[in-house]
PDB file of C-alpha atoms in Angstrom:
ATOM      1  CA  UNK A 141       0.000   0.000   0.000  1.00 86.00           C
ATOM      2  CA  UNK A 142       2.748   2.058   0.966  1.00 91.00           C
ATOM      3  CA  UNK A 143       4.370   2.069  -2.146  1.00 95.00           C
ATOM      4  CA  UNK A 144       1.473   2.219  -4.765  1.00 96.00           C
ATOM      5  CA  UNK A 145       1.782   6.186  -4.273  1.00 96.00           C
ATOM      6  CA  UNK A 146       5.285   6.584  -5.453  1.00 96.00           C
ATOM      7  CA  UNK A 147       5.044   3.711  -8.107  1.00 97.00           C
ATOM      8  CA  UNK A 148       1.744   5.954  -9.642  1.00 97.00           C
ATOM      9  CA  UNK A 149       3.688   8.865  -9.694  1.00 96.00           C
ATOM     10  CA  UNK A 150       6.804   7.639 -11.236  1.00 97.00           C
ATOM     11  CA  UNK A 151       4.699   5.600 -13.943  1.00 97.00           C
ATOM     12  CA  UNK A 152       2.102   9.020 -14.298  1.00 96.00           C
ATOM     13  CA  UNK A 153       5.800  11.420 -15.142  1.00 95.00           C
ATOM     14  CA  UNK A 154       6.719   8.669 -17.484  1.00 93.00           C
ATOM     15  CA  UNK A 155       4.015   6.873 -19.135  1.00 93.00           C
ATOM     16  CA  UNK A 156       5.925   5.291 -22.304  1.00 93.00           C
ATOM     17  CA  UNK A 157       9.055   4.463 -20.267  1.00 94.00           C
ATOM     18  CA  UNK A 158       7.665   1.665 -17.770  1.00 97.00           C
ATOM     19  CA  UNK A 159       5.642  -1.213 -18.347  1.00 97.00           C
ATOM     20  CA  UNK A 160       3.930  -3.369 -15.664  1.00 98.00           C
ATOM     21  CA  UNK A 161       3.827  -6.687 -15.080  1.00 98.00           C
ATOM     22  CA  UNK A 162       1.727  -8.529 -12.166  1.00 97.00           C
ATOM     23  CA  UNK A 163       0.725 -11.311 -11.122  1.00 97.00           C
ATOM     24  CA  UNK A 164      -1.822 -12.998  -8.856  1.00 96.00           C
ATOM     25  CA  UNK A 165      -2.862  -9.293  -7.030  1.00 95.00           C
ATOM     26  CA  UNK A 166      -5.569  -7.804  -8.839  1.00 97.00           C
ATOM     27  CA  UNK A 167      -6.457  -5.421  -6.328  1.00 96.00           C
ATOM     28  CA  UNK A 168      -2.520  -3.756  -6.775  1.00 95.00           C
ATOM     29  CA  UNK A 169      -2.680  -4.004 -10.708  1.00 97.00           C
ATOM     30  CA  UNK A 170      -6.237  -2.222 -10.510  1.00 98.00           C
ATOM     31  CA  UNK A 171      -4.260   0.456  -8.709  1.00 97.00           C
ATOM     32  CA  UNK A 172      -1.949   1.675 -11.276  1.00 97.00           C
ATOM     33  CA  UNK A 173      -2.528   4.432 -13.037  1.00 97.00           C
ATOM     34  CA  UNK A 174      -0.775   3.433 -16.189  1.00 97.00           C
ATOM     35  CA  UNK A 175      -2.487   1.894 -19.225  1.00 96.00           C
ATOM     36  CA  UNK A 176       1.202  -0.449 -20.072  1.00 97.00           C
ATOM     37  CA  UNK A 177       0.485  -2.814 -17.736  1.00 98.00           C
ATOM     38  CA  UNK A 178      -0.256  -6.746 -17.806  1.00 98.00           C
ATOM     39  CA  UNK A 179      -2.076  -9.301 -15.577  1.00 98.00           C
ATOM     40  CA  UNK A 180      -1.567 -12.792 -14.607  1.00 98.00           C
ATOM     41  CA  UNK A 181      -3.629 -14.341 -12.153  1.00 98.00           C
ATOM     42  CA  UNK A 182      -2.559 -17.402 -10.108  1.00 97.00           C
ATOM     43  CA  UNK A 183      -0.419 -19.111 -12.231  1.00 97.00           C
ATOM     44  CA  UNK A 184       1.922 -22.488 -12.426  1.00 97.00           C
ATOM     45  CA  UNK A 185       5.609 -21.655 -11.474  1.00 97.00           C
ATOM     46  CA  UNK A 186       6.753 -21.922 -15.878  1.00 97.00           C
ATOM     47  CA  UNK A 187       4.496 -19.311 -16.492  1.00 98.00           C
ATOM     48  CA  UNK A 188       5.731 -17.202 -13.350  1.00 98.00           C
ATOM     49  CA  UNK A 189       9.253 -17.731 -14.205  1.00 98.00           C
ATOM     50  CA  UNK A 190       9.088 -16.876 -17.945  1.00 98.00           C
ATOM     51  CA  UNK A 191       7.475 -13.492 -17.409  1.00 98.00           C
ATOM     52  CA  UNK A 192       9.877 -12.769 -14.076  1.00 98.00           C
ATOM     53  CA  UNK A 193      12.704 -13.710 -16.725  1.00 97.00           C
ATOM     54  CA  UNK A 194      11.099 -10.793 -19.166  1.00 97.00           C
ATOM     55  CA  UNK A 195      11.100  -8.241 -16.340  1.00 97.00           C
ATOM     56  CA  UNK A 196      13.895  -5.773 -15.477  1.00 97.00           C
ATOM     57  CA  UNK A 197      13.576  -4.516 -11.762  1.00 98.00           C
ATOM     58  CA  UNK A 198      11.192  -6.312  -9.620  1.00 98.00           C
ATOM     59  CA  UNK A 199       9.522  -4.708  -6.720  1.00 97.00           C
ATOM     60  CA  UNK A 200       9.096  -7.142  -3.571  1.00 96.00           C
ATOM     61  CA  UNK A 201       7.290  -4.891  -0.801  1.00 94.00           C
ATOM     62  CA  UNK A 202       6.523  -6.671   2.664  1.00 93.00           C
ATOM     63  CA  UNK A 203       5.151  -4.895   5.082  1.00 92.00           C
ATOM     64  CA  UNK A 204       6.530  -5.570   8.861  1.00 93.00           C
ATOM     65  CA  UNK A 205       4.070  -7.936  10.441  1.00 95.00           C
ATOM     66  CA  UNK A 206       4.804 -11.002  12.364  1.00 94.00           C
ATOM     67  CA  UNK A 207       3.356 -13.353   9.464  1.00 95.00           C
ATOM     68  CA  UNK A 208       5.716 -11.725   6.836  1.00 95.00           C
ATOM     69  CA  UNK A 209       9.172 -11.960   9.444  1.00 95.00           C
ATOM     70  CA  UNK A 210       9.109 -16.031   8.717  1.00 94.00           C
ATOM     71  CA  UNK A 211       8.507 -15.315   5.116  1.00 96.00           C
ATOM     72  CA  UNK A 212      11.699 -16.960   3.028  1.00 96.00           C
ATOM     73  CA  UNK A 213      13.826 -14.551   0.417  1.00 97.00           C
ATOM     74  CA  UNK A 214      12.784 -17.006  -2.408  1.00 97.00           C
ATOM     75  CA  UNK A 215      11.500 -14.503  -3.995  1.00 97.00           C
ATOM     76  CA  UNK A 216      14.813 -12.229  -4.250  1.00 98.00           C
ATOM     77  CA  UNK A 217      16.600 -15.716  -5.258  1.00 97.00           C
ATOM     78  CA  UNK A 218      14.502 -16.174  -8.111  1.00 97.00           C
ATOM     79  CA  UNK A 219      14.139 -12.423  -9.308  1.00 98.00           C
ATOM     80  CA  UNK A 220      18.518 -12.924  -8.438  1.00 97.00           C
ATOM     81  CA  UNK A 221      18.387 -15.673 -10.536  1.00 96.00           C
ATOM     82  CA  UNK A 222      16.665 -14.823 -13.717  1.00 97.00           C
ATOM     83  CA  UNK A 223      19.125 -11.792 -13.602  1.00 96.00           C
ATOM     84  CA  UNK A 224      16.254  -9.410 -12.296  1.00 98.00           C
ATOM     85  CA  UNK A 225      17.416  -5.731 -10.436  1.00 98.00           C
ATOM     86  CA  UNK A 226      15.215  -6.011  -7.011  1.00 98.00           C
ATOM     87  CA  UNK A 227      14.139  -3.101  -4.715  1.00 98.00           C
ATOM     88  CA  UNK A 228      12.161  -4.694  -1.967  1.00 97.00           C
ATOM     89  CA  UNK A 229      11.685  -4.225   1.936  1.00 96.00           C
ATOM     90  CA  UNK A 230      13.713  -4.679   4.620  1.00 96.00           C
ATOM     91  CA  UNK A 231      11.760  -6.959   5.620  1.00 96.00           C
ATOM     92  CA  UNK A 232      13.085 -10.515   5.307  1.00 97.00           C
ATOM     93  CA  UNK A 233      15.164  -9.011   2.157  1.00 97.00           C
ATOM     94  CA  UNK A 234      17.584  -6.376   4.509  1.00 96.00           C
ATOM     95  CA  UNK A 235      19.176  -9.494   6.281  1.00 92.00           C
ATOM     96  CA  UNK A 236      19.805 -10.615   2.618  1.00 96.00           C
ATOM     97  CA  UNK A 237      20.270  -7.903  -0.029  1.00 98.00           C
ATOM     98  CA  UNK A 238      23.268  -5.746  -0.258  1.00 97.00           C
ATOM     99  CA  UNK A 239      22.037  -2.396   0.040  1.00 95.00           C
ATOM    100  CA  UNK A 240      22.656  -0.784  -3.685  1.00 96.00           C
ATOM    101  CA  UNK A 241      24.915  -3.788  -4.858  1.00 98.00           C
ATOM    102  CA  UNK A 242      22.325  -6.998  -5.109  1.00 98.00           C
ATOM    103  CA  UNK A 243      19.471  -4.872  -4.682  1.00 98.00           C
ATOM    104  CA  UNK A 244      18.229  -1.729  -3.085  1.00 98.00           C
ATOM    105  CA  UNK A 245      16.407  -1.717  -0.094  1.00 97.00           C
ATOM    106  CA  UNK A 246      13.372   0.655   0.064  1.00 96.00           C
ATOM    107  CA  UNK A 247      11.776   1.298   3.857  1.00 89.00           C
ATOM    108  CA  UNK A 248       7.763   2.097   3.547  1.00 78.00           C
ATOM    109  CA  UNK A 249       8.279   2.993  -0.356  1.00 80.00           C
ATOM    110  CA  UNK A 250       9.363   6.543   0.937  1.00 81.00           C
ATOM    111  CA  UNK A 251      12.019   6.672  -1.587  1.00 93.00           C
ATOM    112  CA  UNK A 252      10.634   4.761  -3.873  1.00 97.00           C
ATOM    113  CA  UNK A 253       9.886   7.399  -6.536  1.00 96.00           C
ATOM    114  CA  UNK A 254      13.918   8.458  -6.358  1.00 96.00           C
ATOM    115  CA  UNK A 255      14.846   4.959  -7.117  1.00 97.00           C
ATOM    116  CA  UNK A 256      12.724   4.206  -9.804  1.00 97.00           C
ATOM    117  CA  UNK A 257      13.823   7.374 -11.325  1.00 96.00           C
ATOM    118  CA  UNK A 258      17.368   6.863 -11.031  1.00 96.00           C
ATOM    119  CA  UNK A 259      17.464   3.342 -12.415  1.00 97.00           C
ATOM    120  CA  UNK A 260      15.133   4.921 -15.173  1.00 95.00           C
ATOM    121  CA  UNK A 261      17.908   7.278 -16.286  1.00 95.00           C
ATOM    122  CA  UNK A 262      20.654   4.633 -15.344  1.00 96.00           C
ATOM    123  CA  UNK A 263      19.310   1.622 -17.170  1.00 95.00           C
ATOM    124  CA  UNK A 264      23.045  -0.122 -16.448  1.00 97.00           C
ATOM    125  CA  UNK A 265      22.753   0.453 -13.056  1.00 98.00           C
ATOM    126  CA  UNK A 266      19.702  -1.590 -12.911  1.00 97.00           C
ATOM    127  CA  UNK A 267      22.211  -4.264 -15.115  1.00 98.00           C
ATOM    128  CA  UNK A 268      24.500  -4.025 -12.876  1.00 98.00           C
ATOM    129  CA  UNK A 269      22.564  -5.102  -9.556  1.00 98.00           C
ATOM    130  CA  UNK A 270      21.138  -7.534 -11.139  1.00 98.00           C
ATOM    131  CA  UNK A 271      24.475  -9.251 -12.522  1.00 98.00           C
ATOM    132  CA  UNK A 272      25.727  -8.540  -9.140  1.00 98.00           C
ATOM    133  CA  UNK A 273      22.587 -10.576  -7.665  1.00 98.00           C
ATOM    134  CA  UNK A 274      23.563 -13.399  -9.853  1.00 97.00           C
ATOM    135  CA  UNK A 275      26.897 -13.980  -8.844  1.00 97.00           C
ATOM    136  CA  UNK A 276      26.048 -13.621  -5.224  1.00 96.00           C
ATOM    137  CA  UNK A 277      23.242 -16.063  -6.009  1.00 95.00           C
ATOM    138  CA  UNK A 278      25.623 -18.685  -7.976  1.00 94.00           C
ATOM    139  CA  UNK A 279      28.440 -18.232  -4.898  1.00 93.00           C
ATOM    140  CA  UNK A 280      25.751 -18.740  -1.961  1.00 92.00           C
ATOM    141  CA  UNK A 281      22.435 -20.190  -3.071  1.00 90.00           C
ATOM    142  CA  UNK A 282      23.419 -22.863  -5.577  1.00 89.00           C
ATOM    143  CA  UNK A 283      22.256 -26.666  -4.110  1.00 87.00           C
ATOM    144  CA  UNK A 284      25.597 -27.960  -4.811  1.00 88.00           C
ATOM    145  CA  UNK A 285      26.881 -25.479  -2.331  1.00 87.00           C
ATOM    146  CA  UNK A 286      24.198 -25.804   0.550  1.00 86.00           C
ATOM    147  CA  UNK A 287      24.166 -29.676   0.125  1.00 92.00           C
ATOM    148  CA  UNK A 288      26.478 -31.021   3.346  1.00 92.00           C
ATOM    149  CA  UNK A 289      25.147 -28.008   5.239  1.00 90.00           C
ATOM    150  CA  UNK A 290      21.998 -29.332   4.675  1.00 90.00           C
ATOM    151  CA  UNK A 291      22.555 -32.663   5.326  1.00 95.00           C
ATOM    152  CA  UNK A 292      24.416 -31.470   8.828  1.00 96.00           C
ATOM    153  CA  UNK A 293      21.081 -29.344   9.844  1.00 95.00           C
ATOM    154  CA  UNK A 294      18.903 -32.611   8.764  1.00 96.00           C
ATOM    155  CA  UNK A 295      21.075 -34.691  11.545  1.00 97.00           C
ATOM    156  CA  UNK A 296      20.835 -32.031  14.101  1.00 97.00           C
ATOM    157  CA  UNK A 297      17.229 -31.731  13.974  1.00 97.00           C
ATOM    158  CA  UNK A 298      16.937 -36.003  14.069  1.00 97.00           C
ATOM    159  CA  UNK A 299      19.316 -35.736  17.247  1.00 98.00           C
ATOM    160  CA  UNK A 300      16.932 -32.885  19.063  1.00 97.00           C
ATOM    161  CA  UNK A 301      13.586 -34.249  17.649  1.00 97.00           C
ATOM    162  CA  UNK A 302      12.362 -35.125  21.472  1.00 96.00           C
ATOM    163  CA  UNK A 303      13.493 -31.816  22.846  1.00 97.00           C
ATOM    164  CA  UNK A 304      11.861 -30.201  19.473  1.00 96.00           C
ATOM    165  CA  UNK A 305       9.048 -32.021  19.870  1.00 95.00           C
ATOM    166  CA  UNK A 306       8.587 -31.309  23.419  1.00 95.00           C
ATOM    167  CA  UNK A 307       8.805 -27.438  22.590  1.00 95.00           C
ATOM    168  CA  UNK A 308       6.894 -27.441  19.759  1.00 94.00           C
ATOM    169  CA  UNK A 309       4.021 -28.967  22.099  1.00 95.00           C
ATOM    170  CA  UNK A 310       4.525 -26.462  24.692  1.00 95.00           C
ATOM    171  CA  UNK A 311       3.676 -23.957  22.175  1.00 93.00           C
ATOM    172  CA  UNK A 312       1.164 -24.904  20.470  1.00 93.00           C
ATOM    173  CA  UNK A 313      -0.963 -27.218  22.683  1.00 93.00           C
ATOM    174  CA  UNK A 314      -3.428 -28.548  20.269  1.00 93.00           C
ATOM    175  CA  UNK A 315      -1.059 -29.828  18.051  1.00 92.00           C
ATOM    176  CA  UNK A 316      -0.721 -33.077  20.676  1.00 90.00           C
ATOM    177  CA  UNK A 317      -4.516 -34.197  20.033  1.00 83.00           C
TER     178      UNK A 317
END
């Protein structure tokens, strides 16, 4: 919601030089007040990652709640790997992004309208993040690479499951029945 206001205004002084793409939120692509823009609703994963692979700068706003902390940066890995420029929240994204290298963080879209300008002018900067993205993606995300950390966690977890379990059932009660 937050960031619909600076998106309009950017895509209002600039008609011709942005084009929209969205998927699944209808209520958002309603919002825009720009006639280039596309919708997709729900959709498989092909058809998700073929149009994310068309896109130049993806936007990935989360607003701070407690439901949107456990969220997973998926989202930046995928827009990372398709070799997509992100500006996104700091939510769940600031732990991961670096700020104006493999993305650019954006608090409450307050400076959302300077960014969008900037990489507007600057179409290589946008280029640039997102090759930047990439290689932090193929040096940190790759299976390969996360495999015997993986495997490690797995065996930790089996070797606390009753201690786990225990906690998991002084949480959340109801779970036990």
């Amino acid at each position: 919601k937050e960031w619909m206001e600076p998106l309009n205004k950017v895509l209002r002084n600039n008609p011709e030089k942005w084009e929209v793409e969205v998927i699944h939120d209808k209520a958002f692509f309603d919002a825009l007040q720009t006639p280039y823009k596309n919708f997709t609703p729900t959709c498989n994963y092909a058809t998700y990652m073929h149009k994310l692979k068309h896109c130049h700068i993806s936007l990935l706003p989360l607003k701070k709640t407690p439901f949107n902390e456990k969220k997973s940066d998926l989202k930046f890995v995928e827009s990372a790997g398709c070799q997509v420029a992100t500006i996104a929240s700091p939510t769940v994204y600031g732990k991961i992004i670096e700020a104006n290298k493999t993305g650019i963080i954006c608090n409450e879209g307050g400076n959302l309208t300077e960014i969008l300008n900037d990489l507007g002018n600057n179409p290589k900067q946008a280029e640039q993040i997102a090759s930047n993205a990439r290689t932090w993606c193929e040096a940190n995300r790759l299976q390969h690479i996360q495999t015997q950390r993986r495997i490690e966690w797995y065996k930790s977890l089996w070797q606390q499951r009753d201690k786990l379990t225990q906690d998991l059932l002084a949480r959340v009660p109801e779970l036990a029945n």
